PDB file of C-alpha atoms in Angstrom:
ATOM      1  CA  UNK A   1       0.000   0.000   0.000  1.00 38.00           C
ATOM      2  CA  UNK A   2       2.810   2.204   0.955  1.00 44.00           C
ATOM      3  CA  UNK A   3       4.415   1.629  -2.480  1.00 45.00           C
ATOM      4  CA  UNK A   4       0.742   2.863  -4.059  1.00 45.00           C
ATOM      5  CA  UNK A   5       0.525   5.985  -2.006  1.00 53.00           C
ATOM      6  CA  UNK A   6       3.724   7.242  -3.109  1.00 60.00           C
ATOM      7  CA  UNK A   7       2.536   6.656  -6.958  1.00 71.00           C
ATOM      8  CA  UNK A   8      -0.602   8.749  -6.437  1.00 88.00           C
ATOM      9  CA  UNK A   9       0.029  12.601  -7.853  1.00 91.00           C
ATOM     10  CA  UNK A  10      -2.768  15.197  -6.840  1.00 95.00           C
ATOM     11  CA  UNK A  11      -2.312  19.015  -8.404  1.00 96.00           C
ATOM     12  CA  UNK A  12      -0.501  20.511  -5.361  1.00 96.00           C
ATOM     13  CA  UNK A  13       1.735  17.880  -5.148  1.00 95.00           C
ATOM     14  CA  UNK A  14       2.773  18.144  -8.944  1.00 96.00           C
ATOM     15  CA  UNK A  15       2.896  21.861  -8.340  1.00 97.00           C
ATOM     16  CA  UNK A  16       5.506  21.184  -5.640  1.00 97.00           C
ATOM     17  CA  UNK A  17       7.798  18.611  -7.817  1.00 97.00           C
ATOM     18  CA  UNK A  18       8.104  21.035 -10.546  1.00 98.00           C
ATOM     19  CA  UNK A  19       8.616  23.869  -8.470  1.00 97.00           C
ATOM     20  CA  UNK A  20      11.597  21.914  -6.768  1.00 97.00           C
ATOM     21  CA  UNK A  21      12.764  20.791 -10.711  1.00 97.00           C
ATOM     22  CA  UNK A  22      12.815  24.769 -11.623  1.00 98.00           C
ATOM     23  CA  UNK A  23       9.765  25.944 -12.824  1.00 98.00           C
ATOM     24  CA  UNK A  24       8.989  29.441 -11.928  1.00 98.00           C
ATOM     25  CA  UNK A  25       6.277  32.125 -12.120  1.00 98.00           C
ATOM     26  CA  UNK A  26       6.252  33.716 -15.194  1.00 98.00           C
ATOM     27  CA  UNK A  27       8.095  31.280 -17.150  1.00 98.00           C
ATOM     28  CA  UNK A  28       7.445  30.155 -20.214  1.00 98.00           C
ATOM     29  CA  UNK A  29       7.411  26.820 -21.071  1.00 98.00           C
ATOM     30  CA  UNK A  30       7.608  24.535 -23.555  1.00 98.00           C
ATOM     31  CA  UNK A  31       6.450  21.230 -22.188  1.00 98.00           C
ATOM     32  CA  UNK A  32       6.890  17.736 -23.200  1.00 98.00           C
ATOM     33  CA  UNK A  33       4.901  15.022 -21.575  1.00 97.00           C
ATOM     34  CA  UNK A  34       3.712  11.170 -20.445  1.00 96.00           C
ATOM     35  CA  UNK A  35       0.721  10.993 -18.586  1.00 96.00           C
ATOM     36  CA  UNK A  36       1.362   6.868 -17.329  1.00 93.00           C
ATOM     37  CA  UNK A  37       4.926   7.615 -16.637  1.00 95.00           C
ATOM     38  CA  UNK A  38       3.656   9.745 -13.813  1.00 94.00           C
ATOM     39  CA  UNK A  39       1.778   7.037 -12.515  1.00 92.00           C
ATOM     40  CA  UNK A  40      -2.156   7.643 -10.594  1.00 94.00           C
ATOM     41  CA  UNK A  41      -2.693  10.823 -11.123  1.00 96.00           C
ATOM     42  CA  UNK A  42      -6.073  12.398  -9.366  1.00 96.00           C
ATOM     43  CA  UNK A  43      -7.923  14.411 -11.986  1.00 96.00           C
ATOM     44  CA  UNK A  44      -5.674  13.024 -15.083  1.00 96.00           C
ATOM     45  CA  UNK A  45      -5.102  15.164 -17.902  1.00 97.00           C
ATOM     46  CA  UNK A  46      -7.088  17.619 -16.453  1.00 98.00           C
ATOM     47  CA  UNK A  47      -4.775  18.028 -13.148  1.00 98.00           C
ATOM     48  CA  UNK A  48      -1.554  17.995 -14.754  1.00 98.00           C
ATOM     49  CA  UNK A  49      -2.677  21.163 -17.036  1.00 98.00           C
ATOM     50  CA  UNK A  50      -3.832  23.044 -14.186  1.00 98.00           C
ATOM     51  CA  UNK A  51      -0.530  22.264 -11.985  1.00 98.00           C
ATOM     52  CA  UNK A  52       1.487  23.370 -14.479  1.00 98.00           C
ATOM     53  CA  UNK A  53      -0.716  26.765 -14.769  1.00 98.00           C
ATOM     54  CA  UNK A  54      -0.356  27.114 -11.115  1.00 98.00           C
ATOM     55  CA  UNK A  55       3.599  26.615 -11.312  1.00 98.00           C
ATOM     56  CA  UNK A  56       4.304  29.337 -14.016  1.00 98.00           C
ATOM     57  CA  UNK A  57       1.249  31.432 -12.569  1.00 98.00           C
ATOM     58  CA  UNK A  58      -1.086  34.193 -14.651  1.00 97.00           C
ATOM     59  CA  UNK A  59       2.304  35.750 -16.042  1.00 97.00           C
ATOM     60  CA  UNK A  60       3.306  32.356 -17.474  1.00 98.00           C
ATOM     61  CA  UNK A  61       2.670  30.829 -20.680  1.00 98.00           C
ATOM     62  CA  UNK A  62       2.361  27.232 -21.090  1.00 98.00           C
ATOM     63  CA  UNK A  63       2.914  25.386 -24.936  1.00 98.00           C
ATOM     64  CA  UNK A  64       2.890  22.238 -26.128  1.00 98.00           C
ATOM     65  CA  UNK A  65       3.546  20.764 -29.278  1.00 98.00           C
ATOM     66  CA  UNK A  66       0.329  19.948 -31.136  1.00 98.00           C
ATOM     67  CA  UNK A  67       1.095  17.617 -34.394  1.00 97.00           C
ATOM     68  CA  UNK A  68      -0.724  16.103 -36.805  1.00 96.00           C
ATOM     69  CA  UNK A  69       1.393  14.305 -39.081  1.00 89.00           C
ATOM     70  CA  UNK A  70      -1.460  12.296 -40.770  1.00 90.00           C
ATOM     71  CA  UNK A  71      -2.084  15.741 -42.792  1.00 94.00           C
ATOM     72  CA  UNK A  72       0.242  14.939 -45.142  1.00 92.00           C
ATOM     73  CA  UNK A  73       0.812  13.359 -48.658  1.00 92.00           C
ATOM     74  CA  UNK A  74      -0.167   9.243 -48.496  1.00 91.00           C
ATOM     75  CA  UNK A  75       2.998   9.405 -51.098  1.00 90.00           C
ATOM     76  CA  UNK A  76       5.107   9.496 -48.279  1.00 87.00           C
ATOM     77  CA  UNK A  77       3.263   6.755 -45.607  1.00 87.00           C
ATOM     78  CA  UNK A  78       5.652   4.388 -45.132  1.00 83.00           C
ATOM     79  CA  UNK A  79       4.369   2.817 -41.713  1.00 80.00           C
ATOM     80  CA  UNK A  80       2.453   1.352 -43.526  1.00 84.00           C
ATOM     81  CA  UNK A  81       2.684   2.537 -46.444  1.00 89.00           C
ATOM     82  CA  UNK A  82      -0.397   3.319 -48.986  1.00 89.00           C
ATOM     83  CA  UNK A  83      -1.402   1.720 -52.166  1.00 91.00           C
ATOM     84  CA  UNK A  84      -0.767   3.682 -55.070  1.00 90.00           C
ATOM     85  CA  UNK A  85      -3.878   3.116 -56.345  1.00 92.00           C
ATOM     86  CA  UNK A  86      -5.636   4.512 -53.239  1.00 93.00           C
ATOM     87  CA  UNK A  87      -3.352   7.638 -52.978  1.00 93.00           C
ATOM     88  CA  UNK A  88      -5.909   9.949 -54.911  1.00 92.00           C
ATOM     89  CA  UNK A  89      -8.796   8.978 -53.170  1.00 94.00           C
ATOM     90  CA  UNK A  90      -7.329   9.662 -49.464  1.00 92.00           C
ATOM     91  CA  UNK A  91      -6.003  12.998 -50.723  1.00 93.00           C
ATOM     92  CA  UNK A  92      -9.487  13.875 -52.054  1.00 93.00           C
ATOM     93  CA  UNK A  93     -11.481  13.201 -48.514  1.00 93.00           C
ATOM     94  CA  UNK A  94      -8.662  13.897 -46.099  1.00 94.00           C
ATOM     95  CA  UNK A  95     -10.107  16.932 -44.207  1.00 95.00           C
ATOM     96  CA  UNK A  96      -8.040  20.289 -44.465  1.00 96.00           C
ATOM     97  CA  UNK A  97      -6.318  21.368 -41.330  1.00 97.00           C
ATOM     98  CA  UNK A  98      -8.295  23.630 -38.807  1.00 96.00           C
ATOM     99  CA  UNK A  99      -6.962  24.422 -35.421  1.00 96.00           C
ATOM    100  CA  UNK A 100     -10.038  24.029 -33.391  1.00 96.00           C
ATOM    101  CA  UNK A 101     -11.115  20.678 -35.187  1.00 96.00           C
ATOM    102  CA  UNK A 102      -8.252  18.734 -36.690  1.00 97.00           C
ATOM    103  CA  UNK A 103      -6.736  16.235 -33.705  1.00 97.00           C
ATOM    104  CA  UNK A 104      -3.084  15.102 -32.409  1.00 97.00           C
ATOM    105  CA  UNK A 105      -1.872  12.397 -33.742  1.00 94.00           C
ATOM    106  CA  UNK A 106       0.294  10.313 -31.159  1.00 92.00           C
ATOM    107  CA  UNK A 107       1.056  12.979 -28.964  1.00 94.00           C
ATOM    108  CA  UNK A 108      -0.492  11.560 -26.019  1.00 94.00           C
ATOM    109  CA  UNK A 109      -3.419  12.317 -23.679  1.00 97.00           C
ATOM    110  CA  UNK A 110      -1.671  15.666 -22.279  1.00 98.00           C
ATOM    111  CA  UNK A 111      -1.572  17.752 -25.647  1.00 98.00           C
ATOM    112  CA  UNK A 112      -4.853  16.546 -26.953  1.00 98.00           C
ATOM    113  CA  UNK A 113      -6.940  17.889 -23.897  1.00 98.00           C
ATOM    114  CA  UNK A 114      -4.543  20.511 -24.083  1.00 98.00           C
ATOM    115  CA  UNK A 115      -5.438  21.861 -27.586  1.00 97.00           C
ATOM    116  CA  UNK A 116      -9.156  22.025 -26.309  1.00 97.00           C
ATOM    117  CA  UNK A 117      -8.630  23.873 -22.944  1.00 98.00           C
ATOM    118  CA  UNK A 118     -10.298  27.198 -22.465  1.00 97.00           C
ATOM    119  CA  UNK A 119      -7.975  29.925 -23.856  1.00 97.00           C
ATOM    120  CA  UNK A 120      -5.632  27.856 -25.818  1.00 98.00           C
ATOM    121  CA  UNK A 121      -4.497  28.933 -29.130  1.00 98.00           C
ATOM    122  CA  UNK A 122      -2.873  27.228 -31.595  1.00 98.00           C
ATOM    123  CA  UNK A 123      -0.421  27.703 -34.424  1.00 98.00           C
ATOM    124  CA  UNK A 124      -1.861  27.432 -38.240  1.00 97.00           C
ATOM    125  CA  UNK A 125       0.823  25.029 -39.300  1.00 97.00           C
ATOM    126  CA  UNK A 126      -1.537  21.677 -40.461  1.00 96.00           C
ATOM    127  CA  UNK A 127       1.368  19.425 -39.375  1.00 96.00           C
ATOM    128  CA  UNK A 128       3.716  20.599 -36.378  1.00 96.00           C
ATOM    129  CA  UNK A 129       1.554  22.708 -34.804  1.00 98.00           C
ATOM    130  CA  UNK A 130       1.751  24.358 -31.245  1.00 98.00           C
ATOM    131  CA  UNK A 131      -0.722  25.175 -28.953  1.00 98.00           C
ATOM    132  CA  UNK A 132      -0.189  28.231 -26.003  1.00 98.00           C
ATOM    133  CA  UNK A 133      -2.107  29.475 -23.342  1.00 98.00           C
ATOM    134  CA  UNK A 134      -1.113  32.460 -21.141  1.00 98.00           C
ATOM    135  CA  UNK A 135      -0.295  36.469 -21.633  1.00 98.00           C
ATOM    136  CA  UNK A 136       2.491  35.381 -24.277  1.00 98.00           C
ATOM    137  CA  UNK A 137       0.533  32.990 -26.069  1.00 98.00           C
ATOM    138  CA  UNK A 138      -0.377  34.804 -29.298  1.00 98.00           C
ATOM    139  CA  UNK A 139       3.417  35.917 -29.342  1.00 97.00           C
ATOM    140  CA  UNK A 140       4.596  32.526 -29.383  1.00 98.00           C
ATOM    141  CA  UNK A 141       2.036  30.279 -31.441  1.00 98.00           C
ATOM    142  CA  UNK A 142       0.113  33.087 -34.012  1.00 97.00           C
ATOM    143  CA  UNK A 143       2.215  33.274 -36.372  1.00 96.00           C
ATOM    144  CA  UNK A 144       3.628  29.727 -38.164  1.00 97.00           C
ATOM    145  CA  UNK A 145       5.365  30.159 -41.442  1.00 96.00           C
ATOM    146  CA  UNK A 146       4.799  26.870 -43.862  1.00 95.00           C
ATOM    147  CA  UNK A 147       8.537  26.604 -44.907  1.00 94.00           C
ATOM    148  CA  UNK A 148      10.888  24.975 -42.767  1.00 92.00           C
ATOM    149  CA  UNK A 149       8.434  24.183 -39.666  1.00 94.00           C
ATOM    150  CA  UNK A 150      11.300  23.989 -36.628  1.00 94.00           C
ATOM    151  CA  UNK A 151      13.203  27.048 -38.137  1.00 92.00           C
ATOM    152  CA  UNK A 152      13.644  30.351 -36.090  1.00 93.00           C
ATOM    153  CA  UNK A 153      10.223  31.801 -37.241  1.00 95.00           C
ATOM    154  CA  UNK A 154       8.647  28.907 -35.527  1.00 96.00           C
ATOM    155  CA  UNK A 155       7.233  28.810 -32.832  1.00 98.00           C
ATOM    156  CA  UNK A 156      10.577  27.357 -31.375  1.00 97.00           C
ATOM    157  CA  UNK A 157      11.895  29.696 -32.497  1.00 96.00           C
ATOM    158  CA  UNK A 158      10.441  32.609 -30.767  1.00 97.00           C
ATOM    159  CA  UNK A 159      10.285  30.062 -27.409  1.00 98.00           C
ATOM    160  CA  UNK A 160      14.032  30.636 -27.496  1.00 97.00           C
ATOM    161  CA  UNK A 161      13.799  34.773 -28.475  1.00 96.00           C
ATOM    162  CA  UNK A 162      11.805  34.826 -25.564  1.00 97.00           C
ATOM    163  CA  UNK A 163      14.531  32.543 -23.303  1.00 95.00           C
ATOM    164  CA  UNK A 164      11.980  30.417 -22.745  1.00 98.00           C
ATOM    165  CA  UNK A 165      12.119  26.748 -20.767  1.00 98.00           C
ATOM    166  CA  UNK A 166      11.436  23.119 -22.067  1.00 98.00           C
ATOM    167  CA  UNK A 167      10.014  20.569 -19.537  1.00 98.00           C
ATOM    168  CA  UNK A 168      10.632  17.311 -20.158  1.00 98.00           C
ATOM    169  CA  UNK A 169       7.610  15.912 -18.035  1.00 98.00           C
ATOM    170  CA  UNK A 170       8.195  12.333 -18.206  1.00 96.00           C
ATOM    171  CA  UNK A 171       8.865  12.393 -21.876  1.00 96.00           C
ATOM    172  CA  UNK A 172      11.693  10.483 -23.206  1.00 95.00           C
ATOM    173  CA  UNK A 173      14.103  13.028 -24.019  1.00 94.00           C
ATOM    174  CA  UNK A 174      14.088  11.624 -27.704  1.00 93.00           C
ATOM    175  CA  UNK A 175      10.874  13.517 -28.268  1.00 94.00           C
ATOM    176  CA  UNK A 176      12.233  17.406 -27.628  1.00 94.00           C
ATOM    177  CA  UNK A 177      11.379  19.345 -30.062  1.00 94.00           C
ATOM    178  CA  UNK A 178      13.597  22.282 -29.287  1.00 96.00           C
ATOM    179  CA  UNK A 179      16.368  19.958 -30.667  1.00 94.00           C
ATOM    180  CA  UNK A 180      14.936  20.624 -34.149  1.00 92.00           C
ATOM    181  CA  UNK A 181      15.630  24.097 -34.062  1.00 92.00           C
ATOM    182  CA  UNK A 182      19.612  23.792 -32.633  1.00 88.00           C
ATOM    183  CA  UNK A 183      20.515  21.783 -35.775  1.00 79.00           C
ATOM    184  CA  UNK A 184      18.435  24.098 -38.485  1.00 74.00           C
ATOM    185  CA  UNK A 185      21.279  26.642 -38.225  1.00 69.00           C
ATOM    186  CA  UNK A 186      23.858  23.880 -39.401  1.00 65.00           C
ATOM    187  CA  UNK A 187      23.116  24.264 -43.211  1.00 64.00           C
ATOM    188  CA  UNK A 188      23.561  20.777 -44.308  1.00 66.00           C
ATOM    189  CA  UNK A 189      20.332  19.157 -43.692  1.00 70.00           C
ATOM    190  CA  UNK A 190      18.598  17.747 -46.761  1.00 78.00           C
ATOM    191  CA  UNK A 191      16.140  19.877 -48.401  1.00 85.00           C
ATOM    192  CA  UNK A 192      12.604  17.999 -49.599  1.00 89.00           C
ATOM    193  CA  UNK A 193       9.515  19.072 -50.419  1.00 92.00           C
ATOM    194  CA  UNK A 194       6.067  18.558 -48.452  1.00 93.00           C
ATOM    195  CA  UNK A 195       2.523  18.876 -48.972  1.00 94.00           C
ATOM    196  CA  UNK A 196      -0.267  19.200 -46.153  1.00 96.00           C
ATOM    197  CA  UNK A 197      -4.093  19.577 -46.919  1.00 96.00           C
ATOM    198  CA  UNK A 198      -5.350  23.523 -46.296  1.00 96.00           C
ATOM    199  CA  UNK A 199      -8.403  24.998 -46.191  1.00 94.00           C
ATOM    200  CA  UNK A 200      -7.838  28.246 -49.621  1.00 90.00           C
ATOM    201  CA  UNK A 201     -10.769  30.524 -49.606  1.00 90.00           C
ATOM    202  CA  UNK A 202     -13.124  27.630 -48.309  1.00 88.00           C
ATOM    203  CA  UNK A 203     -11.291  24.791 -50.764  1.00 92.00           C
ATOM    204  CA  UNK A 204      -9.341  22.169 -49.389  1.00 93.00           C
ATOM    205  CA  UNK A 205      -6.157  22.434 -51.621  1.00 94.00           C
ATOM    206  CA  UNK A 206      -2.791  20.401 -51.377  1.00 96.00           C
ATOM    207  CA  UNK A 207      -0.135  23.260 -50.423  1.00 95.00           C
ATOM    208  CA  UNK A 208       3.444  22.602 -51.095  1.00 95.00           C
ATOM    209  CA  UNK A 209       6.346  24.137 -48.603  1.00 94.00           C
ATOM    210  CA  UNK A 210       9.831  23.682 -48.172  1.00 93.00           C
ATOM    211  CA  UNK A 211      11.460  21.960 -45.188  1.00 91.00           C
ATOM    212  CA  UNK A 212      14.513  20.452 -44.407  1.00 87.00           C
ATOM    213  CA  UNK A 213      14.801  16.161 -43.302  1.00 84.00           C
ATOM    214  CA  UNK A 214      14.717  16.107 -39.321  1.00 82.00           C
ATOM    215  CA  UNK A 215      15.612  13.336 -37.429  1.00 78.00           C
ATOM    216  CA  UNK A 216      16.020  12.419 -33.561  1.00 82.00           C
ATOM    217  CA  UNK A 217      18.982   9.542 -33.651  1.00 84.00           C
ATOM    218  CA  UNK A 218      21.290  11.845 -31.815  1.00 89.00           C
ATOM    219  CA  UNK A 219      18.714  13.566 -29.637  1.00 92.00           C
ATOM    220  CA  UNK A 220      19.630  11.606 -26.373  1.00 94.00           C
ATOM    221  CA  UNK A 221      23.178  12.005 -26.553  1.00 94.00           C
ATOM    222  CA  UNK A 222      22.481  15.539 -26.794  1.00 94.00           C
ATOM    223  CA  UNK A 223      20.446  15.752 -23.901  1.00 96.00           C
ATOM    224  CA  UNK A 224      22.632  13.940 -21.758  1.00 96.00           C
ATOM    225  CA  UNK A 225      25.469  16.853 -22.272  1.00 96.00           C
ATOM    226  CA  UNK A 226      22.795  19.264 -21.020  1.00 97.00           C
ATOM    227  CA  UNK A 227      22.597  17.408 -17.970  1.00 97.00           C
ATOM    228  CA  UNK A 228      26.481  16.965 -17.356  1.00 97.00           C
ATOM    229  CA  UNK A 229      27.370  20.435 -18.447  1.00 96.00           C
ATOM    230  CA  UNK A 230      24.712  21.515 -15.794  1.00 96.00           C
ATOM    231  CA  UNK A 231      22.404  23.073 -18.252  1.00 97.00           C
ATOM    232  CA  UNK A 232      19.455  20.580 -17.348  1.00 98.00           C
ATOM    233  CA  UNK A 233      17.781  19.674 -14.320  1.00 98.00           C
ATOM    234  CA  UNK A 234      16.657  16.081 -13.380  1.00 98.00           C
ATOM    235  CA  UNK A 235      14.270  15.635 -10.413  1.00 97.00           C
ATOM    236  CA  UNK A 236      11.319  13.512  -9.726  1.00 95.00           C
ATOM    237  CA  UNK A 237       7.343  14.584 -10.527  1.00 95.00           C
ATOM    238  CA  UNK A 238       5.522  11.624  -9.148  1.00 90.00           C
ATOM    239  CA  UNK A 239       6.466   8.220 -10.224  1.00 92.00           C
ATOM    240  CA  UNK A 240       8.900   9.670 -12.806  1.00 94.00           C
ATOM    241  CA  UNK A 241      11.850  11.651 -13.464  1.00 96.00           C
ATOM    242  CA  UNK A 242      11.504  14.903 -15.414  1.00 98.00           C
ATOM    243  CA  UNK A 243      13.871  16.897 -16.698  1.00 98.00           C
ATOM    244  CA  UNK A 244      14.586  21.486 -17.290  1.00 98.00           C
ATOM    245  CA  UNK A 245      16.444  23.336 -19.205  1.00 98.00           C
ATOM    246  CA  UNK A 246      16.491  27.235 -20.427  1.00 98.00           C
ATOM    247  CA  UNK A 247      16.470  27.844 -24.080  1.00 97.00           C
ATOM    248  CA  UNK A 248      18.903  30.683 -23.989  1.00 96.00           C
ATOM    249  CA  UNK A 249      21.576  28.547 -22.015  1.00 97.00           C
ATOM    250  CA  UNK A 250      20.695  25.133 -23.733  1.00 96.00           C
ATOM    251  CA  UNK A 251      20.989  26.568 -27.630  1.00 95.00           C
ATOM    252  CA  UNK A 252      24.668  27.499 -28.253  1.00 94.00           C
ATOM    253  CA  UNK A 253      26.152  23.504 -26.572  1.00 95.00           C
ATOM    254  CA  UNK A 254      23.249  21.951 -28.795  1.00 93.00           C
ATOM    255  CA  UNK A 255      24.172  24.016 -31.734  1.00 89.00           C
ATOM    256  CA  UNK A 256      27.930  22.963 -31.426  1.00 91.00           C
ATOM    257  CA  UNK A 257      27.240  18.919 -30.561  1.00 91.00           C
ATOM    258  CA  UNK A 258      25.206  18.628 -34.057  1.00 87.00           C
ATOM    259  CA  UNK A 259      27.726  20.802 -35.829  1.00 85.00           C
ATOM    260  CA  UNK A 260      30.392  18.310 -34.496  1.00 84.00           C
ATOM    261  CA  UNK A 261      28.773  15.374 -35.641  1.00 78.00           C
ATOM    262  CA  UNK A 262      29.996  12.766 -38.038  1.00 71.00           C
ATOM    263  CA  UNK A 263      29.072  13.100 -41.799  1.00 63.00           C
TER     264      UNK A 263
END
């Protein structure tokens, strides 16, 4: 029973843990997250949203990414991938994005309630969307340019203009966005070509942008030189460990470990 108790998170108490991590009022914060990892939590979803309010307070501003990946070309399913012959008829009755309606895909139970909470806005981008609530909110998820969706006019991007913080609550660190941005700068990623479904003067049209290949293989290595240079925090939010860092201190080390990878 003991071993239960200490597995059960209520709001205050997750207040507390990420108050001890490094969370502060009037922070903004970027925040990654795994509802089982932090085992029973009273309220669910509903708690951890409204602890993390209460830890940045009414000056804070919460985001979380908001993706929807399945708005994109069937050409490019691989997992599985799509018949040919079906391709056209998908891309004729897949729904154009819209930020109130269109879903998450696999981003967990966190960011989906999260993208429907009272306040929240969200970014017009139909595939890596963000969603923000709090008195930076508009500054940090209104504007989304197509092109290059992790570059600095993203809403990474301005998280880091605006030295902002990423949590890392329960997450594997794998999953941090904020490592997209560090390696845009670098200048060598592959260039390709995508295509997302958008509402045009009440038309669903197919709208092609530039982007550049992403991809997380190094992401963990990464993170772990945050955490022995001191940058990030690990402590414990209920039945898991979570981990902080600041944007403004965490950018320039991540920029130089991707530049100094292998090619």
């Amino acid at each position: 029973m003991q071993e239960v108790a200490k597995n059960i998170m209520t709001r205050s108490g997750l207040r507390r843990d990420l108050e001890q991590l490094g969370v502060r009022s009037g922070d903004i914060l970027c925040v990654h997250s795994s509802l089982k990892r932090l085992g029973l939590v009273i309220g669910g979803v509903r708690t951890v949203i409204e602890a993390l309010l209460d830890a940045v307070g009414s000056e804070g501003t919460i985001m979380m990414p908001a993706y929807s990946g399945d708005l994109s070309d069937p050409a490019e399913w691989r997992f599985p991938p799509v018949p040919s012959e079906l391709i056209p008829q998908i891309r004729a009755e897949t729904p154009p994005y819209d930020p109130t309606l269109t879903p998450t895909r696999g981003m967990g139970a966190i960011p989906e309630y999260f993208r429907r909470y009272p306040g929240v806005v969200r970014s017009p981008h139909p595939q890596s969307s963000f969603a923000a609530i709090g008195p930076r909110a508009l500054e940090l998820v209104g504007k989304h340019p197509l092109p290059f969706r992790f570059g600095p006019k993203s809403p990474l991007g301005r998280l880091k203009d605006l030295n902002g913080k990423v949590l890392m609550l329960g997450a594997p660190w794998d999953t941090s966005s904020f490592l997209y941005l560090c390696h845009y700068p670098i200048g060598d990623r592959l260039k390709i070509q995508k295509r997302a479904p958008m509402a045009v003067n009440g038309i669903t049209q197919w709208v092609d942008y530039e982007d550049i290949s992403y991809e997380n293989a190094w992401f963990i290595p990464a993170v772990t030189t945050l955490v022995e240079r001191g940058i990030a925090v690990v402590g414990q939010t209920g039945a898991t460990e979570s981990l902080l860092y600041s944007t403004h201190e965490a950018f320039p080390v991540l920029h130089e470990f991707f530049r100094n990878l292998p090619r």
